[in-house]
PDB file of C-alpha atoms in Angstrom:
ATOM      1  CA  UNK A  22     -23.400  -2.058 -11.166  1.00 71.00           C
ATOM      2  CA  UNK A  23     -23.010  -4.254  -8.750  1.00 78.00           C
ATOM      3  CA  UNK A  24     -20.962  -7.013 -10.539  1.00 81.00           C
ATOM      4  CA  UNK A  25     -18.567  -4.271 -12.030  1.00 80.00           C
ATOM      5  CA  UNK A  26     -18.139  -1.943  -9.896  1.00 80.00           C
ATOM      6  CA  UNK A  27     -16.567  -5.604  -7.950  1.00 80.00           C
ATOM      7  CA  UNK A  28     -14.640  -6.601 -11.278  1.00 83.00           C
ATOM      8  CA  UNK A  29     -12.761  -2.739 -10.818  1.00 82.00           C
ATOM      9  CA  UNK A  30     -12.525  -3.011  -7.852  1.00 84.00           C
ATOM     10  CA  UNK A  31     -10.985  -6.647  -8.754  1.00 83.00           C
ATOM     11  CA  UNK A  32      -8.411  -5.226 -11.588  1.00 84.00           C
ATOM     12  CA  UNK A  33      -6.954  -2.328  -9.735  1.00 83.00           C
ATOM     13  CA  UNK A  34      -6.270  -4.348  -6.628  1.00 87.00           C
ATOM     14  CA  UNK A  35      -4.365  -6.741  -8.768  1.00 85.00           C
ATOM     15  CA  UNK A  36      -1.322  -4.832  -8.573  1.00 84.00           C
ATOM     16  CA  UNK A  37      -1.285  -5.451  -4.985  1.00 85.00           C
ATOM     17  CA  UNK A  38      -2.280  -9.111  -5.228  1.00 86.00           C
ATOM     18  CA  UNK A  39       0.214  -9.864  -7.746  1.00 85.00           C
ATOM     19  CA  UNK A  40       2.991  -8.051  -5.702  1.00 84.00           C
ATOM     20  CA  UNK A  41       1.678  -9.781  -2.472  1.00 85.00           C
ATOM     21  CA  UNK A  42       1.396 -12.859  -4.294  1.00 84.00           C
ATOM     22  CA  UNK A  43       6.001 -12.793  -6.440  1.00 83.00           C
ATOM     23  CA  UNK A  44       6.767 -11.348  -2.942  1.00 80.00           C
ATOM     24  CA  UNK A  45       5.605 -14.025  -0.543  1.00 82.00           C
ATOM     25  CA  UNK A  46       6.688 -16.854  -3.701  1.00 83.00           C
ATOM     26  CA  UNK A  47      10.216 -15.382  -3.077  1.00 81.00           C
ATOM     27  CA  UNK A  48      10.170 -14.799   0.457  1.00 80.00           C
ATOM     28  CA  UNK A  49      12.612 -17.124   1.963  1.00 76.00           C
ATOM     29  CA  UNK A  50      13.855 -17.264   5.086  1.00 76.00           C
ATOM     30  CA  UNK A  51      15.960 -13.790   5.304  1.00 75.00           C
ATOM     31  CA  UNK A  52      13.176 -11.918   3.487  1.00 75.00           C
ATOM     32  CA  UNK A  53      13.830 -12.914  -0.083  1.00 79.00           C
ATOM     33  CA  UNK A  54      15.099  -9.900  -2.583  1.00 81.00           C
ATOM     34  CA  UNK A  55      13.018  -7.632  -1.519  1.00 79.00           C
ATOM     35  CA  UNK A  56      15.014  -7.645   2.243  1.00 79.00           C
ATOM     36  CA  UNK A  57      18.475  -7.833   0.186  1.00 80.00           C
ATOM     37  CA  UNK A  58      16.120  -4.179  -2.336  1.00 82.00           C
ATOM     38  CA  UNK A  59      14.456  -2.601   0.873  1.00 82.00           C
ATOM     39  CA  UNK A  60      18.885  -2.791   3.677  1.00 80.00           C
ATOM     40  CA  UNK A  61      20.468   0.283   1.390  1.00 82.00           C
ATOM     41  CA  UNK A  62      17.141   1.774   1.673  1.00 83.00           C
ATOM     42  CA  UNK A  63      16.155   1.424   4.340  1.00 81.00           C
ATOM     43  CA  UNK A  64      20.378   3.070   6.022  1.00 79.00           C
ATOM     44  CA  UNK A  65      20.028   6.018   4.116  1.00 81.00           C
ATOM     45  CA  UNK A  66      15.924   6.283   5.351  1.00 80.00           C
ATOM     46  CA  UNK A  67      18.236   6.294   9.239  1.00 80.00           C
ATOM     47  CA  UNK A  68      20.461   9.084   7.893  1.00 82.00           C
ATOM     48  CA  UNK A  69      18.118  10.664   6.402  1.00 80.00           C
ATOM     49  CA  UNK A  70      16.299  10.877  10.159  1.00 79.00           C
ATOM     50  CA  UNK A  71      19.516  10.887  12.379  1.00 84.00           C
ATOM     51  CA  UNK A  72      20.249  13.920   9.942  1.00 85.00           C
ATOM     52  CA  UNK A  73      16.562  16.310  10.449  1.00 84.00           C
ATOM     53  CA  UNK A  74      15.398  15.178  13.659  1.00 87.00           C
ATOM     54  CA  UNK A  75      18.704  13.953  15.413  1.00 84.00           C
ATOM     55  CA  UNK A  76      16.408  10.648  16.284  1.00 82.00           C
ATOM     56  CA  UNK A  77      19.403   7.730  15.878  1.00 79.00           C
ATOM     57  CA  UNK A  78      18.290   4.621  14.271  1.00 73.00           C
ATOM     58  CA  UNK A  79      19.255   1.110  14.703  1.00 69.00           C
ATOM     59  CA  UNK A  80      21.776   0.325  11.626  1.00 67.00           C
ATOM     60  CA  UNK A  81      19.937  -2.587   9.253  1.00 59.00           C
ATOM     61  CA  UNK A  82      22.454  -5.344  10.396  1.00 60.00           C
ATOM     62  CA  UNK A  83      21.261  -5.801  13.994  1.00 60.00           C
ATOM     63  CA  UNK A  84      18.014  -5.193  12.416  1.00 57.00           C
ATOM     64  CA  UNK A  85      18.017  -8.388  10.125  1.00 56.00           C
ATOM     65  CA  UNK A  86      15.272  -9.917  11.833  1.00 61.00           C
ATOM     66  CA  UNK A  87      13.335  -7.250  12.408  1.00 75.00           C
ATOM     67  CA  UNK A  88      12.873  -6.367   7.789  1.00 79.00           C
ATOM     68  CA  UNK A  89      11.753  -9.774   7.307  1.00 81.00           C
ATOM     69  CA  UNK A  90       8.950  -8.967   9.654  1.00 83.00           C
ATOM     70  CA  UNK A  91       8.719  -5.658   7.205  1.00 84.00           C
ATOM     71  CA  UNK A  92       8.160  -7.365   4.840  1.00 85.00           C
ATOM     72  CA  UNK A  93       6.161  -9.888   5.664  1.00 88.00           C
ATOM     73  CA  UNK A  94       3.813  -7.532   7.436  1.00 89.00           C
ATOM     74  CA  UNK A  95       3.981  -5.390   4.002  1.00 89.00           C
ATOM     75  CA  UNK A  96       2.540  -9.221   2.540  1.00 90.00           C
ATOM     76  CA  UNK A  97       0.054  -9.223   5.289  1.00 92.00           C
ATOM     77  CA  UNK A  98      -1.286  -5.085   4.626  1.00 93.00           C
ATOM     78  CA  UNK A  99      -1.598  -5.913   0.777  1.00 92.00           C
ATOM     79  CA  UNK A 100      -3.033  -8.959   1.319  1.00 92.00           C
ATOM     80  CA  UNK A 101      -5.599  -8.277   3.580  1.00 94.00           C
ATOM     81  CA  UNK A 102      -6.032  -4.960   2.246  1.00 93.00           C
ATOM     82  CA  UNK A 103      -6.972  -6.144  -1.453  1.00 92.00           C
ATOM     83  CA  UNK A 104      -9.274  -9.158   0.518  1.00 93.00           C
ATOM     84  CA  UNK A 105     -11.377  -6.337   2.313  1.00 93.00           C
ATOM     85  CA  UNK A 106     -11.311  -3.499  -0.783  1.00 91.00           C
ATOM     86  CA  UNK A 107     -12.585  -5.755  -3.266  1.00 91.00           C
ATOM     87  CA  UNK A 108     -15.650  -6.220  -1.451  1.00 90.00           C
ATOM     88  CA  UNK A 109     -15.900  -2.691  -0.757  1.00 87.00           C
ATOM     89  CA  UNK A 110     -15.102  -1.927   2.347  1.00 88.00           C
ATOM     90  CA  UNK A 111     -13.199   1.377   2.884  1.00 90.00           C
ATOM     91  CA  UNK A 112     -11.104  -0.415   6.529  1.00 94.00           C
ATOM     92  CA  UNK A 113      -9.508  -2.581   3.407  1.00 93.00           C
ATOM     93  CA  UNK A 114      -8.398   1.127   1.863  1.00 93.00           C
ATOM     94  CA  UNK A 115      -7.673   2.370   4.274  1.00 94.00           C
ATOM     95  CA  UNK A 116      -5.001  -0.403   5.183  1.00 95.00           C
ATOM     96  CA  UNK A 117      -3.615  -0.230   1.185  1.00 93.00           C
ATOM     97  CA  UNK A 118      -3.333   3.530   1.682  1.00 94.00           C
ATOM     98  CA  UNK A 119      -1.515   3.231   4.429  1.00 95.00           C
ATOM     99  CA  UNK A 120       1.255   1.390   2.488  1.00 93.00           C
ATOM    100  CA  UNK A 121       1.802   2.925   0.175  1.00 93.00           C
ATOM    101  CA  UNK A 122       2.051   6.363   2.075  1.00 92.00           C
ATOM    102  CA  UNK A 123       4.684   4.435   3.864  1.00 89.00           C
ATOM    103  CA  UNK A 124       6.253   1.914   1.010  1.00 89.00           C
ATOM    104  CA  UNK A 125       6.112   4.499  -1.939  1.00 90.00           C
ATOM    105  CA  UNK A 126       9.453   7.141  -0.698  1.00 88.00           C
ATOM    106  CA  UNK A 127      11.086   4.619   0.619  1.00 87.00           C
ATOM    107  CA  UNK A 128      11.001   2.353  -1.664  1.00 88.00           C
ATOM    108  CA  UNK A 129      11.159   4.911  -5.026  1.00 89.00           C
ATOM    109  CA  UNK A 130      14.333   7.087  -3.120  1.00 87.00           C
ATOM    110  CA  UNK A 131      14.397   9.670  -6.499  1.00 87.00           C
ATOM    111  CA  UNK A 132      14.897  12.043  -3.777  1.00 84.00           C
ATOM    112  CA  UNK A 133      18.701  10.970  -3.222  1.00 83.00           C
ATOM    113  CA  UNK A 134      20.093  11.288  -7.173  1.00 86.00           C
ATOM    114  CA  UNK A 135      20.567  13.201  -9.703  1.00 90.00           C
ATOM    115  CA  UNK A 136      17.629  14.926 -11.728  1.00 90.00           C
ATOM    116  CA  UNK A 137      20.021  14.028 -14.881  1.00 91.00           C
ATOM    117  CA  UNK A 138      21.052  10.341 -13.719  1.00 90.00           C
ATOM    118  CA  UNK A 139      18.552   7.273 -15.811  1.00 92.00           C
ATOM    119  CA  UNK A 140      18.213   5.909 -12.082  1.00 90.00           C
ATOM    120  CA  UNK A 141      15.872   9.635 -10.944  1.00 92.00           C
ATOM    121  CA  UNK A 142      14.156   8.949 -14.659  1.00 91.00           C
ATOM    122  CA  UNK A 143      12.796   5.242 -13.301  1.00 93.00           C
ATOM    123  CA  UNK A 144      12.510   6.459  -9.675  1.00 91.00           C
ATOM    124  CA  UNK A 145      11.412   9.024 -10.391  1.00 92.00           C
ATOM    125  CA  UNK A 146       8.046   6.774 -13.285  1.00 93.00           C
ATOM    126  CA  UNK A 147       7.448   4.874 -10.545  1.00 92.00           C
ATOM    127  CA  UNK A 148       7.747   7.352  -7.420  1.00 93.00           C
ATOM    128  CA  UNK A 149       4.598   8.883  -9.096  1.00 93.00           C
ATOM    129  CA  UNK A 150       2.964   5.589 -10.630  1.00 93.00           C
ATOM    130  CA  UNK A 151       1.959   4.899  -6.593  1.00 92.00           C
ATOM    131  CA  UNK A 152       1.015   8.582  -5.914  1.00 93.00           C
ATOM    132  CA  UNK A 153      -1.807   7.701  -8.728  1.00 93.00           C
ATOM    133  CA  UNK A 154      -3.222   4.203  -6.791  1.00 91.00           C
ATOM    134  CA  UNK A 155      -2.680   6.569  -3.160  1.00 93.00           C
ATOM    135  CA  UNK A 156      -5.183   9.039  -4.716  1.00 93.00           C
ATOM    136  CA  UNK A 157      -7.267   6.486  -6.310  1.00 91.00           C
ATOM    137  CA  UNK A 158      -7.095   5.117  -3.075  1.00 92.00           C
ATOM    138  CA  UNK A 159      -8.772   8.500  -1.629  1.00 93.00           C
ATOM    139  CA  UNK A 160     -11.264   9.385  -3.964  1.00 92.00           C
ATOM    140  CA  UNK A 161     -12.691   5.635  -3.087  1.00 90.00           C
ATOM    141  CA  UNK A 162     -12.277   6.058   0.641  1.00 91.00           C
ATOM    142  CA  UNK A 163     -14.448   9.997  -0.028  1.00 91.00           C
ATOM    143  CA  UNK A 164     -16.609   8.216  -1.698  1.00 88.00           C
ATOM    144  CA  UNK A 165     -17.623   5.616  -0.189  1.00 84.00           C
ATOM    145  CA  UNK A 166     -18.303   8.262   3.049  1.00 82.00           C
ATOM    146  CA  UNK A 167     -19.817  11.314   1.157  1.00 83.00           C
ATOM    147  CA  UNK A 168     -22.576   8.170  -0.101  1.00 76.00           C
ATOM    148  CA  UNK A 169     -26.170   7.908   2.052  1.00 75.00           C
ATOM    149  CA  UNK A 170     -25.808   5.247   4.018  1.00 69.00           C
ATOM    150  CA  UNK A 171     -29.492   3.679   3.629  1.00 68.00           C
ATOM    151  CA  UNK A 172     -31.998   2.453   6.161  1.00 61.00           C
ATOM    152  CA  UNK A 173     -32.437   0.262   7.291  1.00 61.00           C
ATOM    153  CA  UNK A 174     -35.824   0.639   8.971  1.00 62.00           C
ATOM    154  CA  UNK A 175     -39.314  -1.530   8.300  1.00 64.00           C
ATOM    155  CA  UNK A 176     -41.496  -0.068   6.026  1.00 66.00           C
ATOM    156  CA  UNK A 177     -44.826  -0.102   7.982  1.00 68.00           C
ATOM    157  CA  UNK A 178     -47.735  -1.291   6.209  1.00 71.00           C
ATOM    158  CA  UNK A 179     -50.350   1.961   5.980  1.00 74.00           C
ATOM    159  CA  UNK A 180     -54.075  -0.107   6.915  1.00 73.00           C
ATOM    160  CA  UNK A 181     -55.908   0.716   4.606  1.00 74.00           C
ATOM    161  CA  UNK A 182     -59.763   2.702   3.712  1.00 73.00           C
ATOM    162  CA  UNK A 183     -62.650   1.398   3.059  1.00 65.00           C
TER     163      UNK A 183
END
């Protein structure tokens, strides 16, 4: 039973492991294609934040070095969270949960497109898949915390009476 549980966690985490591996291989000097994809999305996000809160976020051109660090941080979060999650750690699941909660609304910004556009449908499907992963991680954390922990107390042997 423990092996099946391990295998299930390994299959679930393979999404994160393969994603981190691909991003790491394409990382390069400038952050790779992920930096080029993320740059306009961060610009749109900074405009939304400025419009809603009045807080000015620095432009991405000034944050190129930080963009590379953000991508590296995402790779590390996926790799570390996956490694811990495979061995049943709820801390690993929490790391993956944090990554999904931060990255999904930024990467899959379907809300910036009209509902009849092709991009809207593609991004919305990816966003809902990301929410499914988020829900599975929440379920794992909830189940992990709801199970009673085994006590490690040694049982004292009863004295024999003849």
